[in-house]
Coordinates of C-alpha atoms in Angstrom, one line a residue:
M213 CA 88.5 97.9 126.8
R214 CA 91.3 100.3 126.6
V215 CA 92.6 100.8 123.1
L216 CA 95.6 102.7 121.8
V217 CA 95.3 104.1 118.2
V218 CA 98.6 105.1 116.7
G219 CA 98.0 107.7 113.9
G220 CA 94.5 108.3 115.4
Y221 CA 93.8 111.7 113.7
G222 CA 94.3 110.8 110.0
L223 CA 91.6 110.0 107.4
I224 CA 91.3 106.4 108.7
G225 CA 92.5 107.0 112.2
G226 CA 89.9 109.6 113.0
Q227 CA 87.1 107.3 111.9
V228 CA 88.6 104.5 114.0
V229 CA 88.8 106.6 117.1
T230 CA 85.2 107.7 116.6
A231 CA 83.9 104.2 116.0
L232 CA 85.7 102.9 119.1
A233 CA 84.4 105.6 121.3
T234 CA 80.9 105.0 119.9
A235 CA 81.3 101.3 120.9
R236 CA 82.2 102.5 124.4
H237 CA 85.8 101.6 124.4
E238 CA 88.4 103.7 126.3
V239 CA 90.4 105.3 123.5
I240 CA 94.0 106.7 123.7
G241 CA 95.0 108.4 120.5
A242 CA 98.7 108.9 119.6
G243 CA 100.6 110.7 116.9
R244 CA 103.3 113.3 116.2
D245 CA 101.0 116.4 116.6
V246 CA 98.0 115.8 118.7
R247 CA 97.0 119.4 119.6
R248 CA 94.3 119.7 117.0
A249 CA 93.2 116.1 117.6
G250 CA 92.5 116.9 121.2
R251 CA 90.1 119.6 120.2
Q252 CA 88.5 117.6 117.4
F253 CA 88.2 114.3 119.3
P254 CA 87.8 115.4 122.9
F255 CA 86.3 112.0 123.9
A256 CA 89.7 110.4 123.6
R257 CA 92.9 110.8 125.5
W258 CA 95.8 112.1 123.4
E259 CA 99.5 111.4 123.7
K260 CA 102.4 112.5 121.6
A261 CA 104.2 109.6 120.0
D262 CA 106.4 109.0 116.9
L263 CA 106.2 105.6 115.4
A264 CA 109.5 106.1 113.5
R265 CA 111.5 107.2 116.5
F266 CA 110.0 105.7 119.6
S267 CA 111.8 102.9 121.4
A268 CA 110.2 100.2 123.4
T269 CA 110.9 102.2 126.5
D270 CA 109.1 105.2 125.0
W271 CA 106.0 103.1 124.3
A272 CA 105.8 101.5 127.7
P273 CA 103.9 104.3 129.5
L274 CA 101.4 104.6 126.7
L275 CA 100.8 100.8 126.7
A276 CA 100.1 100.5 130.4
G277 CA 96.7 98.8 130.8
V278 CA 96.1 98.8 127.0
E279 CA 94.4 95.6 125.7
V280 CA 94.5 96.4 122.0
V281 CA 96.8 98.5 119.8
I282 CA 95.7 99.7 116.4
N283 CA 98.3 101.1 114.0
C284 CA 96.9 103.5 111.5
A285 CA 100.2 105.4 110.9
G286 CA 101.9 105.4 107.6
A287 CA 103.8 107.5 105.1
L288 CA 103.6 107.8 101.3
Q289 CA 107.2 108.6 100.4
D290 CA 110.6 109.3 101.9
G291 CA 111.2 113.0 102.8
P292 CA 112.5 115.4 105.4
H293 CA 109.8 114.3 107.9
D294 CA 109.1 110.8 106.7
D295 CA 111.2 107.6 106.6
L296 CA 109.3 104.8 105.0
S297 CA 111.5 102.0 106.5
A298 CA 111.4 103.5 109.9
V299 CA 107.6 104.0 109.9
H300 CA 106.5 100.8 108.0
V301 CA 109.1 98.3 109.2
T302 CA 111.3 99.1 112.2
G303 CA 108.8 101.3 113.9
L304 CA 106.1 98.7 113.6
M305 CA 108.4 95.9 114.9
T306 CA 109.3 98.1 117.9
L307 CA 105.7 98.7 118.6
A308 CA 104.8 95.0 118.3
R309 CA 107.6 94.0 120.7
A310 CA 106.6 96.7 123.2
A311 CA 103.0 95.6 123.0
E312 CA 104.0 92.0 123.6
A313 CA 106.1 93.0 126.6
A314 CA 103.2 95.1 128.0
G315 CA 100.8 92.2 127.8
V316 CA 98.7 93.7 125.0
R317 CA 96.1 91.2 123.8
R318 CA 96.0 92.1 120.1
L319 CA 97.7 94.4 117.5
I320 CA 95.7 95.4 114.5
H321 CA 97.8 96.9 111.7
V322 CA 96.2 99.0 108.8
S323 CA 98.3 98.4 105.7
A324 CA 97.2 98.8 102.1
A325 CA 95.7 96.6 99.3
G326 CA 97.4 96.1 95.9
L327 CA 101.0 95.9 97.1
A328 CA 102.0 92.6 95.6
E329 CA 103.0 93.7 92.2
S330 CA 104.3 97.2 93.0
A331 CA 108.0 97.9 93.1
S332 CA 107.7 101.3 94.8
A333 CA 109.5 101.9 98.1
F334 CA 106.1 102.4 99.6
A335 CA 104.9 99.0 98.7
H336 CA 108.3 97.4 99.5
T337 CA 108.3 98.8 103.0
K338 CA 104.6 98.0 103.6
R339 CA 105.3 94.4 102.6
G340 CA 108.3 94.4 104.8
G341 CA 106.3 95.6 107.7
E342 CA 103.6 92.9 107.2
M343 CA 106.3 90.2 107.2
A344 CA 108.0 91.7 110.3
L345 CA 104.7 91.7 112.1
A346 CA 103.9 88.2 111.1
S347 CA 107.1 87.0 112.8
Q348 CA 106.2 88.5 116.2
P349 CA 104.5 86.5 118.9
V350 CA 101.8 89.2 119.6
D351 CA 98.3 88.3 118.4
W352 CA 98.1 90.3 115.1
L353 CA 95.6 91.1 112.4
I354 CA 96.4 93.0 109.2
L355 CA 93.7 95.0 107.4
R356 CA 94.4 96.1 103.8
P357 CA 92.1 98.9 102.6
G358 CA 91.7 99.8 99.0
L359 CA 91.4 103.4 97.8
V360 CA 89.9 105.1 100.8
L361 CA 86.9 107.4 100.4
D362 CA 85.3 109.4 103.1
G363 CA 83.2 112.5 103.7
A364 CA 86.4 114.2 104.6
A365 CA 89.1 114.4 102.0
F366 CA 92.8 113.9 102.4
G367 CA 95.6 112.6 100.2
G368 CA 94.4 110.5 97.3
S369 CA 90.8 111.1 98.0
A370 CA 91.4 114.9 98.0
L371 CA 93.3 114.7 94.7
L372 CA 90.4 112.8 93.1
R373 CA 88.0 115.5 94.2
G374 CA 90.3 118.2 92.9
L375 CA 90.5 116.4 89.5
A376 CA 86.8 115.9 89.4
G377 CA 86.2 119.6 90.1
F378 CA 88.7 120.7 87.4
P379 CA 87.2 123.3 85.1
F380 CA 86.1 122.3 81.6
V381 CA 87.9 119.0 81.4
T382 CA 88.9 116.2 83.9
P383 CA 92.6 115.5 83.6
C384 CA 93.7 112.0 84.6
A385 CA 96.8 109.9 84.6
Y386 CA 96.3 106.2 83.8
P387 CA 92.5 106.5 83.3
D388 CA 92.3 102.7 82.5
S389 CA 93.7 101.6 85.9
R390 CA 91.5 99.4 87.9
I391 CA 90.6 100.6 91.4
Q392 CA 88.7 99.0 94.3
V393 CA 87.4 101.4 96.9
V394 CA 86.5 101.3 100.6
G395 CA 84.8 103.8 102.9
A396 CA 86.8 105.0 105.9
Q397 CA 83.8 104.2 108.1
D398 CA 83.8 100.6 106.8
I399 CA 87.4 100.3 107.8
A400 CA 86.6 101.6 111.2
H401 CA 83.7 99.1 111.5
A402 CA 86.1 96.3 110.6
V403 CA 88.5 97.4 113.3
V404 CA 85.7 97.3 115.9
A405 CA 84.6 93.9 114.7
A406 CA 88.2 92.7 114.9
L407 CA 88.1 93.4 118.7
E408 CA 85.6 90.6 119.2
P409 CA 86.9 87.4 120.8
S410 CA 85.7 85.4 117.8
A411 CA 87.6 87.6 115.3
P412 CA 90.2 86.0 113.1
K413 CA 93.8 86.0 114.2
R414 CA 97.2 86.1 112.5
M415 CA 95.9 86.8 109.0
A416 CA 95.6 89.6 106.4
I417 CA 92.2 90.8 105.2
D418 CA 91.7 93.0 102.1
L419 CA 89.0 95.6 102.7
V420 CA 87.9 96.4 99.1
S421 CA 84.6 96.7 97.2
T422 CA 83.5 93.7 95.2
E423 CA 83.4 95.9 92.1
S424 CA 86.5 97.4 90.6
Y425 CA 86.3 100.6 88.5
E426 CA 88.4 102.3 85.9
L427 CA 89.9 105.4 87.3
R428 CA 88.1 107.5 84.7
A429 CA 84.7 106.1 85.9
I430 CA 85.5 107.1 89.5
L431 CA 86.3 110.7 88.4
I432 CA 83.1 110.9 86.2
R433 CA 81.0 109.7 89.1
L434 CA 82.7 112.0 91.6
R435 CA 82.0 115.0 89.2
Q436 CA 78.3 113.9 89.1
W437 CA 78.3 113.7 92.9
L438 CA 79.6 117.2 93.1
G439 CA 76.8 118.4 91.0
L440 CA 79.0 119.8 88.3
P441 CA 78.4 119.7 84.5
P442 CA 79.9 116.7 82.6
A443 CA 83.4 117.1 81.4
R444 CA 85.5 115.0 79.1
V445 CA 88.2 112.9 80.8
V446 CA 91.6 113.8 79.2
S447 CA 94.4 111.4 79.6
L448 CA 97.6 113.2 80.8
P449 CA 100.6 112.5 78.6
M450 CA 103.2 110.6 80.7
P451 CA 105.9 113.4 80.3
I452 CA 103.4 115.9 81.9
A453 CA 102.3 113.4 84.6
G454 CA 106.0 112.6 85.3
A455 CA 107.0 116.3 85.4
T456 CA 104.1 117.0 87.8
A457 CA 105.2 114.2 90.1
A458 CA 108.8 115.5 90.0
V459 CA 107.7 118.9 91.1
A460 CA 105.6 117.4 93.8
D461 CA 108.6 115.4 95.0
A462 CA 110.7 118.6 95.1
L463 CA 107.9 120.4 97.1
A464 CA 107.9 117.6 99.6
M465 CA 111.4 118.6 100.5
L466 CA 109.8 121.9 101.7
G467 CA 107.2 120.1 103.7
W468 CA 104.3 120.1 101.2
Q469 CA 102.9 116.6 101.3
S470 CA 101.2 116.5 97.9
P471 CA 99.4 113.3 96.9
M472 CA 100.7 113.8 93.3
R473 CA 104.2 112.5 94.1
S474 CA 105.9 109.8 92.1
T475 CA 104.9 107.0 94.5
A476 CA 101.2 107.8 94.0
L477 CA 101.7 107.9 90.3
A478 CA 103.3 104.5 90.4
Q479 CA 100.5 103.1 92.5
L480 CA 97.9 104.5 90.0
R481 CA 99.7 102.9 87.1
Q482 CA 99.5 99.5 88.8
G483 CA 96.0 100.1 90.1
V484 CA 94.6 99.3 93.5
V485 CA 93.0 95.9 93.7
G486 CA 92.7 93.2 96.4
D487 CA 91.0 90.0 97.3
E488 CA 87.4 91.1 98.2
A489 CA 86.6 87.5 99.3
S490 CA 88.9 87.7 102.3
A491 CA 86.6 90.2 104.0
A492 CA 84.3 87.2 104.7
A493 CA 86.6 86.5 107.7
L494 CA 84.7 89.4 109.3
P495 CA 81.1 88.4 108.5
S496 CA 79.6 91.3 110.5
I497 CA 81.0 94.0 108.3
R498 CA 79.9 95.3 104.9
I499 CA 82.2 96.9 102.3
R500 CA 80.2 99.4 100.3
N501 CA 80.8 100.1 96.6
L502 CA 81.4 103.5 95.1
E503 CA 77.7 104.2 94.4
Q504 CA 76.7 103.2 98.0
L505 CA 79.4 105.4 99.5
L506 CA 78.4 108.5 97.5
I507 CA 74.7 108.0 98.1
A508 CA 75.4 107.8 101.8
T509 CA 77.3 111.1 101.8
P510 CA 75.6 113.7 99.6
S511 CA 77.8 116.6 98.6
G512 CA 77.1 120.2 99.5
V513 CA 78.6 123.5 98.6
Q514 CA 81.6 122.9 100.9
E515 CA 82.6 119.9 98.8
R516 CA 82.3 121.9 95.6
W517 CA 84.4 124.7 97.2
F518 CA 87.0 122.2 98.1
A519 CA 87.1 120.6 94.7
R520 CA 87.3 123.9 92.8
L521 CA 89.9 125.4 95.2
Y522 CA 92.1 122.3 95.3
F523 CA 94.4 123.3 92.5
L524 CA 93.9 127.0 93.1
K525 CA 95.6 126.7 96.5
P526 CA 99.1 126.1 95.1
V527 CA 98.5 128.7 92.3
G528 CA 97.6 131.2 95.0
L529 CA 100.7 130.4 97.1
A530 CA 102.9 130.6 94.0
T531 CA 101.3 134.0 93.0
L532 CA 102.2 135.4 96.4
V533 CA 105.8 134.0 96.2
V534 CA 106.2 135.8 92.8
F535 CA 104.5 139.0 93.9
W536 CA 106.7 139.4 97.0
A537 CA 109.9 138.3 95.4
V538 CA 109.4 140.7 92.4
S539 CA 108.5 143.5 94.8
G540 CA 111.7 142.9 96.8
L541 CA 113.9 142.5 93.8
T542 CA 112.5 145.6 92.2
G543 CA 113.2 147.7 95.2
L544 CA 116.9 146.4 95.4
L545 CA 117.6 146.6 91.7
A546 CA 116.0 150.1 91.4
L547 CA 117.2 151.3 94.8
D548 CA 117.7 154.9 93.9
R549 CA 114.2 155.3 92.4
A550 CA 112.6 153.4 95.2
A551 CA 114.3 155.5 97.8
G552 CA 113.3 158.6 95.9
V553 CA 109.7 157.9 96.7
L554 CA 110.5 158.1 100.4
H555 CA 112.7 161.1 99.8
Q556 CA 109.8 162.9 98.1
A557 CA 107.7 162.2 101.2
G558 CA 110.2 164.2 103.3
F559 CA 112.5 161.4 104.5
G560 CA 116.2 162.2 104.4
Q561 CA 118.5 160.1 102.2
D562 CA 120.1 158.7 105.4
I563 CA 116.7 157.2 106.2
A564 CA 115.2 156.6 102.8
R565 CA 117.9 154.4 101.4
P566 CA 118.2 152.0 104.5
A567 CA 114.4 151.9 104.8
T568 CA 114.1 150.8 101.2
I569 CA 116.8 148.2 101.6
A570 CA 115.1 146.9 104.7
G571 CA 111.6 146.8 103.2
S572 CA 112.8 145.0 100.0
T573 CA 114.8 142.5 102.0
A574 CA 111.7 141.8 104.2
D575 CA 109.7 141.2 101.0
L576 CA 112.2 138.7 99.8
V577 CA 112.4 136.9 103.1
L578 CA 108.6 136.6 103.3
A579 CA 108.6 135.2 99.7
L580 CA 111.1 132.5 100.8
L581 CA 109.4 131.7 104.1
V582 CA 106.0 131.1 102.4
C583 CA 107.7 128.4 100.2
H584 CA 108.2 126.1 103.3
R585 CA 105.1 124.4 104.7
R586 CA 106.2 125.0 108.3
T587 CA 106.8 128.7 108.0
A588 CA 104.1 129.5 105.5
P589 CA 101.4 130.4 108.0
L590 CA 103.7 132.8 109.8
S591 CA 104.8 134.3 106.5
L592 CA 101.2 134.8 105.4
K593 CA 100.4 136.6 108.6
A594 CA 103.5 138.8 108.2
M595 CA 102.6 139.6 104.6
I596 CA 99.2 140.8 105.8
A597 CA 100.7 142.9 108.6
L598 CA 103.5 144.3 106.5
S599 CA 101.1 145.3 103.7
A600 CA 98.9 147.0 106.3
V601 CA 102.0 149.0 107.5
Y602 CA 102.9 149.9 103.9
L603 CA 99.4 151.3 103.4
L604 CA 99.3 153.1 106.6
V605 CA 102.7 154.8 106.1
A606 CA 101.8 155.7 102.5
T607 CA 98.5 157.2 103.6
V608 CA 100.2 159.4 106.1
W609 CA 103.3 160.4 104.1
R610 CA 102.2 160.0 100.5
P611 CA 98.4 160.1 100.3
D612 CA 98.7 161.3 96.7
L613 CA 99.6 157.7 95.7
W614 CA 96.0 156.6 96.3
S615 CA 95.0 158.8 93.3
D616 CA 98.0 157.6 91.1
P617 CA 96.7 156.4 87.7
L618 CA 98.8 153.2 88.1
G619 CA 97.2 152.5 91.5
P620 CA 100.3 151.3 93.4
L621 CA 98.5 151.4 96.8
V622 CA 95.2 150.0 95.5
K623 CA 97.0 146.9 94.1
V624 CA 98.2 146.0 97.6
I625 CA 94.7 145.3 98.8
P626 CA 94.1 142.2 96.5
A627 CA 97.5 140.9 97.8
I628 CA 96.2 141.2 101.3
V629 CA 93.0 139.4 100.5
L630 CA 94.9 136.6 98.7
A631 CA 97.1 136.1 101.7
L632 CA 94.0 136.0 103.9
M633 CA 92.5 133.4 101.6
M634 CA 95.6 131.3 101.6
L635 CA 95.9 131.4 105.3
G636 CA 92.4 130.0 105.5
L637 CA 93.3 127.2 103.0
I638 CA 96.7 126.3 104.4
E639 CA 95.6 123.2 106.3
D640 CA 95.9 119.8 104.6
R641 CA 93.6 117.8 107.0

């Protein structure tokens, strides 16, 4: 059958698209940015769509001939690019109404487990979306996964790996919180099972492991899975955890979608638990526990690299911001001395001073651009190019600087290498 998967390239959506294609369904994937998805999942047709902004008229062409719609789209917290109410409530209602009008047979909505007791905006809008969907005439089914684990890492699963790979100790907020997990593949299998004519209708099913775990136990087991030496789990004081979440919230305004934001912290405090017995409504599926998930996906060197570099990535970006900002400010604040270096190389004052101002200003602009997620890749490339130009010009006009005891040119090379490494690590999924 023809199936439309909204949010089809995320941690869950990617597994759903793959499972559907494996089951020989015709898959249409939809999302806000589908260029990479088209390369990664070439067996599906990809269409650009925005759940938060699309009207029923916008959905109509995508729904032509579609028998089932699966919504895997969601957001963690309000921000410049995310509106929780628009994504979780009004967007879902619009999609459901458009699906009904197009004659879609079924709509499967992937929500989240453990929302009942949470007062966060995430939980509030997720509950609102479920209630809105329940009021629609379209044949619906809600799947509520617990903490999602997968061979790939994104969001909360990426954060857990980063914490498990932390050197010397394992920091953890709310280590006593109870968590029930689920594999992304198990969710995908549940979606495929939900397409069967005998599948349950108009109900919510929690997809969670029968066992619940303390968060500290999950981190300890993940560290073992990574093959790293044991490390003591250290409970983060709440002021530190809160300050970290506040910084992550601020960075989200610049496009950096960190899983350490205040919403995630609130969900961790509450825990992630559901009704494991409800999965019996889909008798053909099996929800694996933590041990079974980790055994099925042995770690390799790439997982250890990811875990160890997880927190080094923001440190590396911050280092580049400071390096280029200090370089630009130094040139402007000590303009005469900086211009004197060019003057000694044979440039006239009418050229040396403007060139110094231009170079220092460029350094500051690049430091600012790398702070924003959207412009960071371009800024990193410009840093590499501009550093190469600095080295080339200095080699031609002031080759003596290579032998300077303070190494002003030699020190540029590590900055180029760091920018290259950050460019390679810039992607989030």
